[in-house]
Amino acid sequence: MDIFESFNQGKLVLSGRVKEFQEVKWSKHSTFEGVELKHIVTAKDTDGKFSYHLVRIAPKCSIKNHIHEQQLETHEVIAGSGECINEGTVITYQPGTISIMPAGVEHEVNAGIEGLYLFAKFIPALC
């Protein structure tokens, strides 16, 4: 099993409960083709303080240039490759890379030929 599948089969452990990632359905991104998310922790889980999402971007697909006016966003790359253009700076995405996009900063994410898999966090929660 590759590293991404390990996370896809993972679980969120909270005091008193466990949320199996397998039980969370993939959601297609409403705007960007080839992008899917598992909403692991949502606003309702955190009173809107943050959200946490497992993201997969199909090979050669992109989350085009956009801005989150209210949310700081972080990415933790777990598998695949690609790049993030964060406020005009190109960041190579490979497993182990972490990047931060402050609220109001333009950014985009482009998957390489093997696709890209990451955790995205939003503070405050995106959804």
Coordinates of C-alpha atoms in Angstrom, one line a residue:
M1 CA 0.0 0.0 0.0
D2 CA 1.4 3.4 -0.9
I3 CA 1.6 6.3 1.5
F4 CA -1.5 8.0 0.2
E5 CA -3.6 4.9 0.6
S6 CA -2.3 4.7 4.2
F7 CA -3.8 8.1 4.8
N8 CA -6.9 7.3 2.8
Q9 CA -7.5 4.3 5.1
G10 CA -6.5 6.4 8.2
K11 CA -8.6 7.7 11.1
L12 CA -9.1 10.7 13.2
V13 CA -8.9 9.9 16.9
L14 CA -10.6 12.3 19.3
S15 CA -11.3 11.7 23.0
G16 CA -14.3 9.5 23.0
R17 CA -14.7 8.9 19.3
V18 CA -12.9 7.7 16.1
K19 CA -13.7 9.0 12.6
E20 CA -12.5 6.4 10.0
F21 CA -11.4 8.2 6.8
Q22 CA -13.0 5.4 4.7
E23 CA -16.4 6.5 6.0
V24 CA -15.9 10.0 4.6
K25 CA -17.0 10.2 1.0
W26 CA -14.8 12.0 -1.6
S27 CA -16.4 15.2 -2.8
K28 CA -15.6 16.6 -6.3
H29 CA -14.4 20.2 -6.1
S30 CA -17.2 22.5 -7.3
T31 CA -14.9 24.6 -9.5
F32 CA -11.7 22.7 -10.4
E33 CA -11.9 19.6 -12.5
G34 CA -9.8 16.6 -11.3
V35 CA -9.8 17.8 -7.7
E36 CA -11.5 15.8 -4.9
L37 CA -11.6 16.3 -1.2
K38 CA -12.5 14.4 2.0
H39 CA -13.7 16.8 4.6
I40 CA -12.1 15.1 7.7
V41 CA -12.7 17.9 10.2
T42 CA -15.4 20.5 9.4
A43 CA -16.6 23.8 10.9
K44 CA -19.3 21.9 12.8
D45 CA -16.6 19.8 14.5
T46 CA -14.6 22.9 15.6
D47 CA -17.2 25.6 16.1
G48 CA -15.8 27.2 13.0
K49 CA -12.2 27.5 14.3
F50 CA -10.6 25.3 11.6
S51 CA -11.2 22.6 9.0
Y52 CA -8.9 19.8 7.8
H53 CA -9.2 18.1 4.3
L54 CA -7.5 15.2 2.5
V55 CA -7.1 16.4 -1.1
R56 CA -6.2 14.5 -4.3
I57 CA -5.5 16.3 -7.5
A58 CA -5.4 14.1 -10.7
P59 CA -2.3 14.1 -12.8
K60 CA -1.7 17.4 -14.7
C61 CA -4.9 19.0 -13.1
S62 CA -4.8 22.2 -11.1
I63 CA -6.5 24.2 -8.4
K64 CA -6.3 27.4 -10.4
N65 CA -5.3 30.8 -9.0
H66 CA -7.6 31.9 -6.2
I67 CA -7.8 33.7 -2.9
H68 CA -9.3 32.9 0.5
E69 CA -10.1 36.3 1.9
Q70 CA -10.8 35.0 5.4
Q71 CA -8.8 31.8 5.8
L72 CA -5.1 31.1 6.4
E73 CA -4.4 27.8 4.5
T74 CA -1.7 25.2 5.0
H75 CA -0.7 22.3 2.8
E76 CA 1.2 19.2 3.9
V77 CA 2.2 17.1 0.9
I78 CA 1.9 13.4 1.5
A79 CA 2.4 11.8 -2.0
G80 CA 2.9 12.7 -5.6
S81 CA 4.4 15.8 -7.0
G82 CA 3.6 19.2 -8.4
E83 CA 4.0 22.9 -7.5
C84 CA 2.3 25.7 -5.7
I85 CA 2.5 29.2 -6.8
N86 CA 2.2 31.2 -3.5
E87 CA 2.1 34.9 -3.9
G88 CA 4.2 34.7 -7.0
T89 CA 6.8 32.2 -5.6
V90 CA 7.0 28.8 -7.1
I91 CA 7.3 26.0 -4.5
T92 CA 8.1 22.5 -5.6
Y93 CA 5.6 20.1 -4.0
Q94 CA 7.0 16.7 -3.0
P95 CA 6.3 14.5 0.0
G96 CA 7.2 16.3 3.2
T97 CA 6.7 19.8 1.9
I98 CA 4.6 22.2 4.0
S99 CA 3.5 25.6 2.8
I100 CA 1.4 28.4 4.2
M101 CA -0.9 30.8 2.4
P102 CA -2.0 33.7 4.6
A103 CA -5.6 35.0 4.1
G104 CA -5.9 37.3 1.1
V105 CA -2.9 35.8 -0.8
E106 CA -3.3 34.5 -4.4
H107 CA -2.2 30.9 -4.8
E108 CA -2.6 27.9 -7.1
V109 CA -1.6 24.3 -7.0
N110 CA -0.6 22.2 -10.1
A111 CA -0.2 18.4 -9.9
G112 CA 2.6 16.6 -11.8
I113 CA 2.3 13.5 -13.9
E114 CA 1.7 11.2 -10.9
G115 CA -1.0 13.4 -9.3
L116 CA -0.7 15.2 -6.0
Y117 CA -2.0 14.3 -2.5
L118 CA -2.0 16.6 0.4
F119 CA -3.7 17.6 3.6
A120 CA -5.1 21.2 3.6
K121 CA -6.0 23.0 6.8
F122 CA -8.0 26.3 6.9
I123 CA -8.1 28.7 9.9
P124 CA -10.9 29.6 10.4
A125 CA -12.8 26.7 8.9
L126 CA -13.6 26.7 5.1
C127 CA -16.6 24.4 5.5

